[in-house]
XYZ file of C-alpha atoms in Angstrom:
760
model
C -55.452 27.891 0.234
C -52.573 26.340 1.846
C -52.372 22.527 1.571
C -52.731 20.413 4.765
C -49.064 19.627 4.516
C -48.184 23.512 4.375
C -50.431 24.164 7.298
C -48.648 21.448 9.395
C -45.410 22.760 8.564
C -46.230 26.230 9.533
C -47.886 25.042 12.716
C -44.703 22.947 13.386
C -42.509 26.085 13.223
C -44.788 27.907 15.310
C -44.910 25.352 17.996
C -41.164 24.977 18.046
C -40.595 28.752 18.191
C -42.890 28.833 21.044
C -41.414 25.932 22.848
C -37.664 27.329 22.458
C -38.686 30.459 24.061
C -41.182 29.468 26.830
C -41.031 25.778 27.271
C -39.158 24.119 30.438
C -35.319 23.814 30.062
C -35.466 20.434 28.673
C -38.120 21.471 26.008
C -36.259 24.425 25.229
C -32.882 22.611 24.422
C -34.939 20.250 22.279
C -36.697 22.716 20.421
C -33.838 24.821 19.444
C -32.255 21.654 18.208
C -35.372 20.798 16.170
C -35.284 24.367 14.671
C -32.288 23.147 12.688
C -34.885 21.528 10.107
C -36.097 25.119 9.648
C -34.623 27.863 7.356
C -32.700 30.424 9.122
C -35.324 33.213 8.345
C -37.966 31.270 10.346
C -35.698 30.065 13.078
C -33.687 33.122 13.884
C -36.217 34.927 15.844
C -36.425 32.212 18.448
C -32.579 31.564 18.240
C -31.949 35.339 19.062
C -34.047 35.207 22.266
C -32.728 31.873 23.416
C -29.097 33.136 23.107
C -29.741 35.185 26.277
C -31.509 32.277 28.114
C -30.631 31.915 31.616
C -29.642 28.094 31.120
C -26.141 27.730 29.541
C -27.286 24.686 27.592
C -29.975 26.516 25.960
C -27.439 29.290 25.021
C -25.084 26.793 23.774
C -27.627 25.182 21.703
C -28.881 28.420 20.254
C -25.316 29.579 19.123
C -24.466 26.167 17.661
C -27.769 25.972 15.492
C -27.118 29.582 14.441
C -23.605 28.740 13.337
C -24.882 25.454 11.501
C -27.563 27.180 9.474
C -24.685 29.420 8.117
C -26.165 32.617 7.253
C -24.200 35.935 7.369
C -27.238 37.718 9.098
C -26.357 35.564 12.231
C -22.660 36.972 12.349
C -23.639 39.931 14.781
C -25.410 37.695 17.215
C -22.629 35.215 17.392
C -20.154 38.096 17.959
C -22.409 39.501 20.954
C -22.408 35.958 22.340
C -18.641 35.947 22.367
C -18.401 39.152 23.997
C -21.195 38.802 26.316
C -21.769 35.382 27.501
C -19.691 34.240 30.374
C -19.672 30.495 29.426
C -16.474 29.285 27.924
C -18.427 26.598 25.830
C -20.760 29.147 24.328
C -17.737 31.495 23.546
C -16.019 28.552 21.763
C -19.285 27.786 19.816
C -19.437 31.311 18.723
C -15.884 31.537 17.527
C -16.406 28.329 15.415
C -19.427 29.883 14.127
C -17.924 33.192 13.189
C -14.953 31.317 11.173
C -17.385 29.354 9.193
C -19.356 32.335 8.379
C -16.058 34.206 7.516
C -17.400 37.043 9.584
C -15.214 40.256 8.662
C -17.139 41.892 11.706
C -15.323 39.676 14.293
C -11.569 40.030 13.054
C -10.592 42.982 15.525
C -12.188 40.966 18.434
C -10.537 37.750 17.448
C -7.138 39.309 16.841
C -7.239 40.784 20.420
C -8.384 37.364 21.788
C -5.302 35.653 19.877
C -3.155 37.720 21.986
C -4.835 37.893 25.557
C -8.013 37.608 27.316
C -9.963 40.903 26.530
C -10.984 43.018 29.368
C -14.088 43.962 27.510
C -15.461 40.374 27.568
C -17.708 38.695 30.013
C -15.988 35.853 31.798
C -16.994 33.275 34.136
C -14.749 33.645 37.066
C -15.252 30.125 38.447
C -14.093 28.671 35.244
C -10.776 30.392 35.829
C -10.661 29.290 39.323
C -11.664 25.620 39.095
C -9.789 24.768 35.670
C -6.554 23.196 35.563
C -5.373 25.356 32.886
C -6.281 28.946 31.674
C -9.824 28.656 29.887
C -8.392 31.542 27.362
C -5.838 29.181 26.068
C -8.355 27.033 24.114
C -10.014 30.202 22.813
C -6.586 31.556 21.655
C -6.192 28.575 19.208
C -9.818 28.571 18.155
C -9.472 32.564 17.359
C -6.341 31.774 15.352
C -7.998 29.155 13.352
C -10.955 31.318 12.864
C -9.039 34.240 11.661
C -7.245 31.978 8.973
C -10.840 31.088 7.676
C -11.871 34.756 7.454
C -8.625 35.794 5.604
C -7.937 39.244 6.394
C -4.417 40.125 6.317
C -4.622 42.279 9.350
C -4.604 39.214 11.321
C -0.922 38.394 10.268
C 0.826 40.508 12.808
C -1.273 39.379 16.086
C -0.939 35.697 15.043
C 2.936 35.913 14.713
C 3.213 37.689 17.862
C 1.313 35.411 19.691
C 3.050 32.434 18.238
C 6.563 33.969 19.053
C 5.678 34.644 22.647
C 8.223 32.575 24.505
C 5.650 32.327 27.477
C 2.774 31.367 25.193
C 1.438 27.754 24.499
C 2.653 25.875 21.196
C 0.711 27.587 18.520
C 2.687 26.749 15.504
C 0.322 24.158 13.701
C -2.851 26.505 14.213
C -0.791 29.669 13.141
C 0.989 28.144 10.199
C -2.461 26.815 8.877
C -4.083 30.283 9.396
C -1.173 32.235 7.774
C -1.438 30.116 4.637
C -5.115 31.792 4.536
C -4.026 35.259 4.855
C -2.774 36.128 1.609
C 0.727 36.904 0.338
C 1.722 38.552 3.581
C 0.998 35.322 5.647
C 2.353 33.063 3.044
C 5.757 35.267 3.154
C 5.873 34.530 6.890
C 5.406 30.720 6.512
C 8.140 30.694 3.864
C 10.555 32.581 6.155
C 10.079 29.654 8.632
C 11.909 27.310 6.201
C 15.115 28.819 7.802
C 14.094 28.393 11.253
C 16.784 26.810 13.592
C 14.034 24.396 14.967
C 13.557 21.361 12.948
C 9.890 20.917 13.877
C 8.862 24.352 12.692
C 10.630 23.861 9.426
C 9.057 20.464 8.773
C 5.609 22.307 9.661
C 6.178 25.001 7.185
C 7.260 22.622 4.536
C 4.410 20.394 4.902
C 2.047 23.399 4.319
C 4.051 24.907 1.403
C 4.394 21.495 -0.153
C 0.663 21.425 -0.905
C 1.148 24.679 -3.065
C 4.510 24.116 -4.613
C 4.199 26.920 -6.972
C 4.620 29.207 -3.952
C 8.353 28.156 -3.694
C 11.098 29.245 -5.984
C 13.664 26.518 -7.382
C 16.392 27.991 -4.865
C 13.977 27.523 -1.948
C 13.372 23.867 -3.093
C 17.040 22.979 -3.496
C 17.740 24.533 0.005
C 15.006 22.048 1.417
C 16.221 19.038 -0.571
C 19.346 19.720 1.467
C 17.897 20.292 4.743
C 19.640 18.209 7.478
C 16.224 16.626 8.372
C 15.052 13.539 6.460
C 11.354 14.583 7.193
C 11.813 17.955 5.492
C 13.886 16.437 2.602
C 11.039 13.914 2.072
C 8.186 16.413 2.063
C 10.400 18.643 -0.314
C 10.646 15.776 -2.742
C 6.933 15.677 -2.857
C 6.745 19.546 -3.850
C 9.304 19.267 -6.922
C 7.643 19.102 -10.021
C 9.998 19.474 -12.991
C 13.613 18.923 -11.674
C 16.639 18.827 -13.904
C 18.982 15.845 -14.150
C 21.473 17.246 -11.781
C 18.838 17.596 -9.077
C 17.667 13.980 -9.520
C 21.175 12.669 -9.325
C 21.648 14.510 -6.076
C 18.561 13.271 -4.534
C 19.299 9.578 -5.770
C 22.504 9.859 -3.772
C 20.635 10.870 -0.700
C 21.940 8.996 2.513
C 18.392 8.050 3.332
C 16.767 5.137 1.410
C 13.334 6.481 1.735
C 14.319 9.703 -0.073
C 15.785 7.642 -2.876
C 12.624 5.219 -3.120
C 10.501 8.477 -3.308
C 12.475 10.000 -5.923
C 12.452 6.806 -8.087
C 8.811 6.588 -7.885
C 8.314 9.986 -8.838
C 10.763 10.713 -11.531
C 12.350 7.296 -12.430
C 9.454 4.968 -12.762
C 9.571 5.064 -16.627
C 13.319 5.135 -17.082
C 15.215 1.867 -17.665
C 18.473 3.024 -17.045
C 17.437 4.738 -13.707
C 15.525 1.456 -12.620
C 18.607 -0.695 -13.620
C 20.861 1.630 -11.464
C 18.343 1.324 -8.655
C 18.275 -2.424 -8.698
C 21.845 -2.299 -7.577
C 20.897 0.030 -4.609
C 22.493 -1.206 -1.170
C 18.797 -0.538 0.364
C 16.180 -3.375 -0.052
C 13.555 -0.707 0.029
C 15.011 0.900 -3.103
C 15.535 -2.509 -5.009
C 12.107 -3.565 -4.100
C 10.801 -0.141 -5.778
C 12.879 -0.599 -8.733
C 11.514 -4.029 -9.395
C 8.028 -2.720 -9.125
C 8.864 -0.099 -11.646
C 10.360 -2.437 -13.902
C 6.949 -4.300 -14.077
C 5.292 -1.128 -15.039
C 7.443 -0.594 -18.262
C 5.772 -0.860 -21.354
C 8.758 -2.551 -23.035
C 9.963 -4.961 -20.625
C 13.022 -7.127 -20.705
C 12.878 -10.675 -22.180
C 11.560 -13.429 -19.811
C 14.884 -15.391 -19.647
C 16.661 -11.928 -18.477
C 13.801 -11.059 -15.752
C 13.831 -14.799 -14.366
C 17.574 -14.309 -13.799
C 16.985 -11.043 -12.255
C 14.151 -12.515 -9.930
C 16.539 -15.452 -8.961
C 19.273 -13.218 -7.895
C 17.113 -10.909 -5.943
C 15.359 -13.870 -4.169
C 18.751 -14.970 -2.886
C 19.155 -11.892 -0.840
C 16.662 -13.238 1.392
C 15.218 -10.000 2.326
C 11.458 -9.603 3.015
C 10.951 -6.178 1.302
C 12.639 -7.653 -1.883
C 10.703 -11.096 -1.617
C 7.498 -9.386 -1.362
C 8.215 -7.370 -4.415
C 9.317 -10.365 -6.372
C 5.808 -12.075 -5.596
C 3.949 -8.916 -6.749
C 5.684 -8.628 -10.141
C 6.563 -12.270 -10.982
C 3.258 -12.689 -12.838
C 4.188 -9.822 -15.004
C 7.716 -10.362 -15.610
C 7.973 -13.969 -15.639
C 4.469 -15.216 -15.895
C 5.352 -18.959 -16.287
C 7.223 -18.744 -12.989
C 4.888 -16.753 -10.779
C 3.333 -19.692 -9.269
C 6.479 -21.603 -8.393
C 7.680 -18.284 -6.638
C 4.514 -18.123 -4.620
C 4.665 -21.835 -3.716
C 8.446 -21.702 -2.820
C 8.243 -18.730 -0.519
C 4.825 -19.802 1.030
C 6.323 -23.240 2.193
C 9.700 -21.816 3.429
C 9.717 -21.926 7.079
C 12.885 -19.665 7.233
C 11.153 -17.015 5.424
C 9.595 -14.048 7.355
C 5.910 -13.961 8.198
C 5.362 -11.254 5.878
C 6.815 -12.886 2.976
C 5.124 -16.176 3.527
C 1.594 -14.475 3.982
C 2.233 -12.422 0.922
C 3.114 -15.625 -0.889
C -0.130 -17.428 0.270
C -2.182 -14.533 -0.726
C -0.794 -14.739 -4.256
C -1.359 -18.470 -4.431
C -5.219 -17.612 -4.128
C -4.791 -15.712 -7.391
C -2.979 -18.709 -9.262
C -5.278 -21.302 -10.664
C -2.915 -24.324 -10.067
C -3.352 -27.549 -8.639
C 0.145 -27.607 -7.063
C -0.526 -24.170 -5.400
C -3.606 -25.718 -3.901
C -1.435 -28.581 -2.569
C 0.963 -26.238 -0.881
C -2.160 -24.236 0.806
C -3.322 -27.544 2.029
C -0.076 -28.586 3.608
C 0.127 -25.076 5.159
C -3.317 -25.423 7.062
C -1.221 -27.618 9.599
C 1.577 -25.120 9.900
C 2.768 -24.555 13.553
C 2.480 -20.624 13.087
C -1.223 -19.582 13.601
C -1.180 -16.763 11.288
C 0.225 -19.116 8.467
C -2.474 -21.470 8.952
C -5.153 -19.133 9.053
C -3.837 -17.325 5.811
C -4.001 -20.553 4.199
C -7.432 -21.462 4.932
C -8.351 -17.860 3.942
C -6.582 -18.375 0.591
C -8.435 -21.657 0.019
C -11.777 -19.746 0.838
C -10.879 -17.312 -1.980
C -10.327 -20.140 -4.451
C -13.423 -21.991 -3.387
C -15.681 -19.081 -3.893
C -14.008 -18.069 -7.287
C -16.174 -20.657 -9.503
C -15.484 -18.597 -12.783
C -12.005 -19.795 -13.542
C -11.842 -23.265 -12.569
C -14.767 -25.270 -11.106
C -12.636 -28.212 -10.205
C -10.067 -26.233 -8.260
C -12.606 -24.327 -6.538
C -14.641 -27.759 -5.406
C -11.068 -28.961 -4.248
C -10.363 -25.890 -2.087
C -13.936 -26.196 -0.715
C -13.298 -29.913 0.112
C -10.012 -28.933 1.832
C -11.909 -26.342 4.193
C -14.539 -29.190 4.930
C -11.843 -31.774 5.713
C -10.018 -29.107 7.941
C -13.327 -28.639 9.766
C -13.818 -32.449 10.207
C -10.251 -33.026 11.250
C -9.636 -35.301 8.235
C -7.057 -33.482 6.245
C -4.547 -35.547 4.363
C -1.075 -34.187 3.463
C -1.296 -33.783 -0.283
C 2.072 -34.619 -2.609
C 4.513 -31.756 -2.390
C 6.313 -30.859 -5.610
C 10.231 -31.451 -5.276
C 11.334 -30.407 -8.576
C 14.245 -28.147 -8.660
C 13.162 -24.544 -8.976
C 14.076 -22.549 -11.990
C 14.084 -19.278 -9.942
C 15.695 -20.180 -6.707
C 18.912 -22.418 -6.312
C 17.053 -24.383 -3.442
C 14.052 -26.386 -3.362
C 11.031 -25.279 -1.358
C 11.969 -25.618 2.281
C 11.341 -29.242 2.542
C 11.762 -30.051 6.113
C 11.131 -28.479 9.541
C 14.420 -27.362 10.917
C 16.430 -27.114 7.754
C 17.949 -23.529 7.001
C 19.800 -22.190 4.133
C 23.514 -21.420 4.585
C 25.142 -18.500 3.102
C 22.110 -16.905 1.461
C 22.987 -13.420 2.714
C 26.121 -13.532 0.879
C 24.845 -15.356 -2.262
C 25.077 -12.374 -4.530
C 28.014 -10.291 -5.016
C 26.475 -6.979 -3.778
C 29.456 -4.759 -4.510
C 29.482 -5.921 -8.023
C 25.779 -5.724 -8.205
C 25.675 -2.060 -6.953
C 28.189 -1.227 -9.915
C 26.088 -2.822 -12.585
C 23.401 -5.310 -11.687
C 22.137 -5.512 -15.221
C 23.318 -4.497 -18.727
C 21.153 -2.273 -21.068
C 21.364 -1.669 -24.820
C 21.340 1.721 -26.555
C 17.471 1.833 -26.492
C 17.291 1.356 -22.770
C 16.232 -2.384 -22.734
C 17.545 -4.703 -20.032
C 19.670 -7.458 -21.676
C 21.892 -9.253 -19.437
C 22.094 -10.150 -15.532
C 25.075 -11.605 -13.596
C 24.729 -15.254 -12.556
C 23.647 -15.909 -9.161
C 25.713 -17.994 -6.588
C 24.624 -21.555 -5.358
C 23.683 -21.846 -1.638
C 24.270 -25.062 0.236
C 22.056 -26.852 2.507
C 23.121 -27.050 6.213
C 21.456 -29.078 8.986
C 19.883 -27.155 11.852
C 21.408 -28.599 14.974
C 18.834 -27.387 17.173
C 16.241 -29.429 15.057
C 18.160 -32.498 15.101
C 18.707 -32.577 18.758
C 15.293 -31.791 19.649
C 14.011 -34.699 17.559
C 16.504 -37.670 18.209
C 14.225 -40.413 16.686
C 14.568 -38.679 13.426
C 17.809 -36.968 13.582
C 20.139 -39.675 12.230
C 18.079 -40.212 9.112
C 17.645 -36.510 8.636
C 21.440 -35.889 8.918
C 22.224 -38.838 6.624
C 19.746 -37.493 4.023
C 21.590 -34.111 4.104
C 24.771 -35.812 3.699
C 23.384 -37.810 0.530
C 22.359 -34.513 -0.971
C 25.786 -32.875 -0.440
C 27.553 -35.857 -1.588
C 27.823 -37.886 1.527
C 26.877 -41.380 2.654
C 24.021 -43.425 1.205
C 22.332 -44.445 4.468
C 18.796 -43.641 4.595
C 17.110 -47.024 5.994
C 13.290 -47.688 6.024
C 13.494 -49.289 9.420
C 14.441 -45.923 10.882
C 11.141 -44.608 10.115
C 9.191 -47.245 12.102
C 7.183 -45.558 14.794
C 8.120 -42.236 13.788
C 5.336 -39.457 13.432
C 6.120 -37.733 10.261
C 4.757 -34.323 9.211
C 4.076 -33.712 5.285
C 7.355 -31.715 5.055
C 9.325 -34.521 6.664
C 7.829 -36.961 4.063
C 8.520 -34.361 1.356
C 12.284 -34.131 2.523
C 12.864 -37.827 2.651
C 11.307 -38.271 -1.005
C 13.750 -35.558 -2.250
C 16.570 -37.251 -0.452
C 15.765 -40.650 -1.709
C 15.265 -39.472 -5.273
C 18.803 -37.955 -5.044
C 20.149 -41.274 -3.595
C 18.430 -43.504 -5.977
C 16.536 -45.444 -3.033
C 12.736 -45.802 -2.494
C 11.272 -46.077 1.183
C 7.683 -46.589 1.636
C 6.423 -43.873 4.153
C 3.011 -43.706 5.977
C 0.508 -41.336 4.603
C 0.261 -38.487 7.390
C -2.657 -36.364 8.289
C -2.094 -32.831 8.639
C -2.530 -31.731 12.412
C -5.571 -29.515 12.683
C -5.299 -27.020 15.245
C -8.498 -25.695 17.006
C -8.334 -22.135 15.545
C -8.082 -23.581 12.357
C -11.152 -25.837 12.823
C -12.893 -22.602 14.014
C -11.841 -20.586 11.111
C -12.927 -23.359 8.612
C -16.414 -23.342 10.083
C -16.642 -19.686 9.556
C -15.304 -19.970 6.130
C -17.702 -22.723 5.156
C -20.335 -20.091 5.308
C -19.439 -19.243 1.637
C -19.519 -22.755 0.474
C -23.206 -23.726 -0.469
C -23.261 -27.403 -0.564
C -25.218 -30.007 1.028
C -22.256 -31.837 2.362
C -21.154 -28.642 4.194
C -24.547 -28.157 5.566
C -24.385 -31.765 6.981
C -21.107 -31.290 8.258
C -22.177 -27.815 10.025
C -25.147 -29.584 11.817
C -22.730 -32.280 13.092
C -20.725 -29.314 14.414
C -23.635 -28.458 16.476
C -22.979 -31.531 18.477
C -19.458 -30.485 19.691
C -18.773 -29.725 23.323
C -16.663 -26.735 21.925
C -19.011 -23.755 22.548
C -17.232 -21.472 20.215
C -17.369 -24.046 17.382
C -21.014 -24.500 17.988
C -21.702 -20.948 17.755
C -19.503 -20.552 14.497
C -21.242 -23.595 13.123
C -24.582 -22.152 13.672
C -23.621 -18.667 12.270
C -22.433 -20.261 8.971
C -25.807 -22.247 8.628
C -27.740 -18.971 9.083
C -25.482 -17.471 6.265
C -25.843 -20.473 3.839
C -29.706 -20.543 4.400
C -29.900 -16.864 3.619
C -29.165 -17.374 0.117
C -29.581 -21.361 -0.459
C -32.445 -22.242 1.637
C -33.072 -25.258 -0.743
C -29.960 -26.982 0.475
C -32.005 -27.490 3.940
C -34.647 -29.377 2.381
C -33.777 -32.784 4.036
C -32.260 -30.979 7.356
C -34.934 -28.924 8.848
C -35.923 -31.421 11.485
C -32.177 -32.004 12.470
C -31.441 -28.244 12.396
C -34.502 -27.482 14.741
C -33.508 -30.195 17.187
C -30.806 -27.994 18.368
C -33.066 -25.176 19.458
C -32.683 -26.221 22.980
C -28.867 -25.554 22.928
C -27.836 -23.685 26.213
C -25.849 -20.997 24.106
C -27.944 -17.948 23.079
C -25.918 -17.361 19.924
C -26.555 -20.817 18.693
C -30.374 -20.746 19.328
C -30.312 -17.042 17.788
C -28.654 -18.206 14.573
C -30.765 -21.516 14.218
C -34.029 -19.211 14.429
C -32.647 -16.913 11.838
C -31.757 -19.869 9.813
C -35.083 -21.291 10.031
C -36.617 -18.072 9.288
C -34.687 -17.883 6.065
C -35.931 -21.270 4.947
C -39.485 -20.097 5.181
C -42.965 -21.468 5.449
C -41.447 -25.089 5.469
C -39.775 -24.480 8.987
C -42.395 -21.910 10.567
C -43.906 -24.707 12.541
C -40.431 -25.097 14.477
C -40.478 -21.296 14.922
C -43.652 -20.811 16.802
C -42.255 -22.204 20.069
C -39.517 -19.636 19.861
C -42.040 -17.000 20.373
C -42.159 -18.360 24.085
C -38.321 -18.413 24.514
C -36.897 -17.184 27.835
C -34.535 -14.903 25.878
C -36.060 -11.810 24.485
C -33.238 -11.844 21.402
C -34.734 -15.245 20.477
C -38.359 -14.184 20.698
C -37.397 -10.805 18.541
C -36.200 -13.155 15.953
C -38.785 -15.414 15.888
C -41.103 -12.394 15.363
C -39.056 -11.061 12.391
C -39.209 -14.797 11.040
C -42.990 -14.963 11.293
C -43.798 -11.260 10.351
C -46.091 -12.554 7.620
C -47.900 -15.296 9.521
C -48.692 -13.505 12.645
C -51.900 -11.693 12.974
C -52.453 -7.996 13.607
C -53.721 -8.823 17.127
C -50.586 -11.005 17.787
C -48.338 -8.167 16.767
C -50.193 -5.475 18.886
C -50.012 -7.880 21.704
C -46.349 -8.033 21.314
C -46.101 -4.260 21.247
C -46.741 -4.604 25.002
C -43.906 -6.774 25.630
C -41.423 -6.096 28.643
C -38.463 -6.266 26.050
C -37.698 -3.364 23.923
C -36.120 -5.455 21.183
C -39.264 -7.577 21.085
C -41.332 -4.514 20.770
C -39.166 -3.097 18.113
C -39.367 -6.490 16.028
C -43.411 -6.189 16.576
C -43.145 -2.596 15.214
C -41.206 -3.777 12.057
C -43.816 -6.492 11.578
C -46.797 -4.093 11.724
C -44.966 -1.680 9.266
C -44.667 -4.454 6.596
C -48.561 -4.679 6.690
C -48.857 -0.994 6.138
C -52.601 -0.715 6.903
C -54.399 2.352 9.008
C -54.786 -0.162 12.098
C -51.121 -0.735 11.919
C -50.335 2.897 11.849
C -52.302 3.678 14.725
C -50.615 0.862 16.758
C -47.415 2.302 15.790
C -48.385 5.930 16.826
C -49.537 4.459 20.286
C -46.278 2.517 20.516
C -44.397 5.492 19.866
C -45.566 7.355 22.812
C -45.483 4.467 25.205
C -42.932 3.650 27.812
C -41.477 7.213 27.954
C -40.754 7.128 24.305
C -38.162 4.487 24.300
C -39.287 3.226 20.663
C -40.510 6.588 19.593
C -37.692 7.300 17.326
C -37.867 3.977 15.428
C -41.793 4.169 15.358
C -41.923 7.523 13.847
C -38.992 6.439 11.331
C -41.272 3.480 10.269
C -44.476 6.041 10.158
C -42.418 8.412 8.052
C -41.970 5.763 5.385
C -45.376 4.713 5.380
C -47.030 8.393 5.223
C -44.870 11.333 6.060
C -47.674 13.665 6.522
C -49.470 11.449 8.961
C -46.267 11.316 10.977
C -45.814 14.802 10.970
C -49.360 15.556 12.067
C -48.828 13.131 15.065
C -45.800 15.114 16.171
C -47.312 18.588 15.867
C -50.403 17.269 17.804
C -48.091 16.536 20.703
C -46.416 19.829 20.818
C -49.411 21.968 21.379
C -49.931 23.459 24.970
C -52.713 21.079 25.723
C -50.698 18.084 24.935
C -49.145 15.836 27.655
C -45.747 16.959 28.742
C -44.458 13.451 28.398
C -45.755 13.153 24.887
C -44.507 16.778 24.202
C -40.962 15.826 24.974
C -40.798 12.328 23.177
C -42.076 14.529 20.072
C -39.337 17.082 20.580
C -36.610 14.325 20.947
C -37.864 12.654 17.630
C -37.528 16.126 15.896
C -34.238 16.944 17.255
C -32.816 13.485 16.113
C -34.164 14.118 12.580
C -32.380 17.452 12.670
C -29.120 15.631 13.514
C -29.054 16.652 17.141
C -30.252 13.744 19.170
């Protein structure tokens, strides 16, 4: 005797089959889509009948489901649809299915279709007349792709003929892909295109053959790496497996830097001699790659040697090289990694890419000096820099394992930025071991002659020396770079121009003329003060300077409020609640969102702040009220009294959030009443609340809700019922499919089943 579940399943298949053939047009489409839940043996009879349905949408769905169920017994039906159905969409679905099924029975038809429209096929004349292009063209592409999947070598000739037709559309990508699947005959055709006069064809053929490099001979690979096209040569490098030394040397002399970089990574990453030579390459891209390769060597050079190497590379003042130095400094010169990152992060003249990379590196280095640099950068005039600095501070603040003191300091910095009270920290002004110049000390200063700081010609010949064992042992000394004033900066700030110029002259051996009175009523930045301290140190003078506040931009304040969501502290909660009082709407929204995030995992921090938090539930902004309700919900029973009024809020989103927060406290009648709300999101929240209880009364209410209001919440409700009791949910759906059922309920049930089958 069959179980109730088996009977329900059999009845479901029976009702879907009946509706697929005899239902209304919408019912027929939905029933066919729902049949994807069934094995092909049970669904095929209905799908075969639906294949000739007068409605094109029904026929299309039937062919699509046949292909999806992927059974060879459907191949003949799909071929019939290709030949007999006038609809272009149905033909396309049939071709796609025949390819997926690797249907050999369709090869002849597809070969013919690859060449021209078949006279034996049914075509919709209106599609030819109304379309902007020949409807057959898309079928031609699909046919070639399907032939490649089927894999019959007899398709090679028609595909080649179609591709070389001078009046045809561009078929090279599809054709080459298909030919690669047609055995030796097809692959030979692809190889023959390596000598094509058209660069694009050579590149497309090389791309496909590079994925199976064993198909190419050594001579063919050599020809490819000498191809005039850089793209072809680059692809060819990826196909080389075991080159000889002569071939590698030829590739390392390629005129294109990207080729040399690729060859270095693939064949020279473990070779100290090749790395050494590449460090002197004229292209920064290759030098950067060589530096990264150097960091991966098992036997690395002495630290003193690598420090001089990094120093010489930094003086080239190239973005790619500087980023590489940042990446490898902690491996090659661990003691100087923080210094490199601090120097480049604070260097105003450095490219943004370098500064942002350096800032990110500082978040990985547990140093107080690095934290000071990040703090000073919160007020940087460049938006991306100050936001990157705050983001790095957030990373430090949330990494408690390494150094709690630093984490707390970083959190304090973010909090101070949010409050607008950030004081400039002391900036380290000791002379760098890795760079000839200090970190960029003052806005407007630039370095002079850095592009020519290293003798490139000498470096290319022998940038470093290597012993017999391949170890790097010596580097050339780098040249000093001088400081030069930025005239544009000086002219734009006349009150500070004279003292700045005098300070520069003092550093370079000039006059001793920095006067304290020059600093009166002058608004100084942290970098200005850092520069003056440096200058006065060189001149043996001491000047009292004011302690500056870092200017906090609006975007930095806003980001700070978002980052504080990760800092679980009472003072942060208090500051964010204060932020709810600001007239800035965006900041209030962000503060409320951060409060909700903190309360989600740390509700105990709100013990003394519940009333103050609830006082802002009257905020005009929906997102503020929504996040505050969410926060009170996370706090739990202690805040429930403040949530009940939110059930009457004019905004449905607030009501729904309150329902979710009070789900455990609301009575079943209250939840059932909320299912009748005019708002779909409130009804959804009420359904979720009912499902958490899980009783029979709640299940009945969910079934009634599923078929209410034209089934708007049907998929959600039946999803909940399915989790509670799969058999009960299927019984409810089967009952709605019977001939006696209400047509509206029947369509709702079919829509749910089609969605479960992945065809909503």
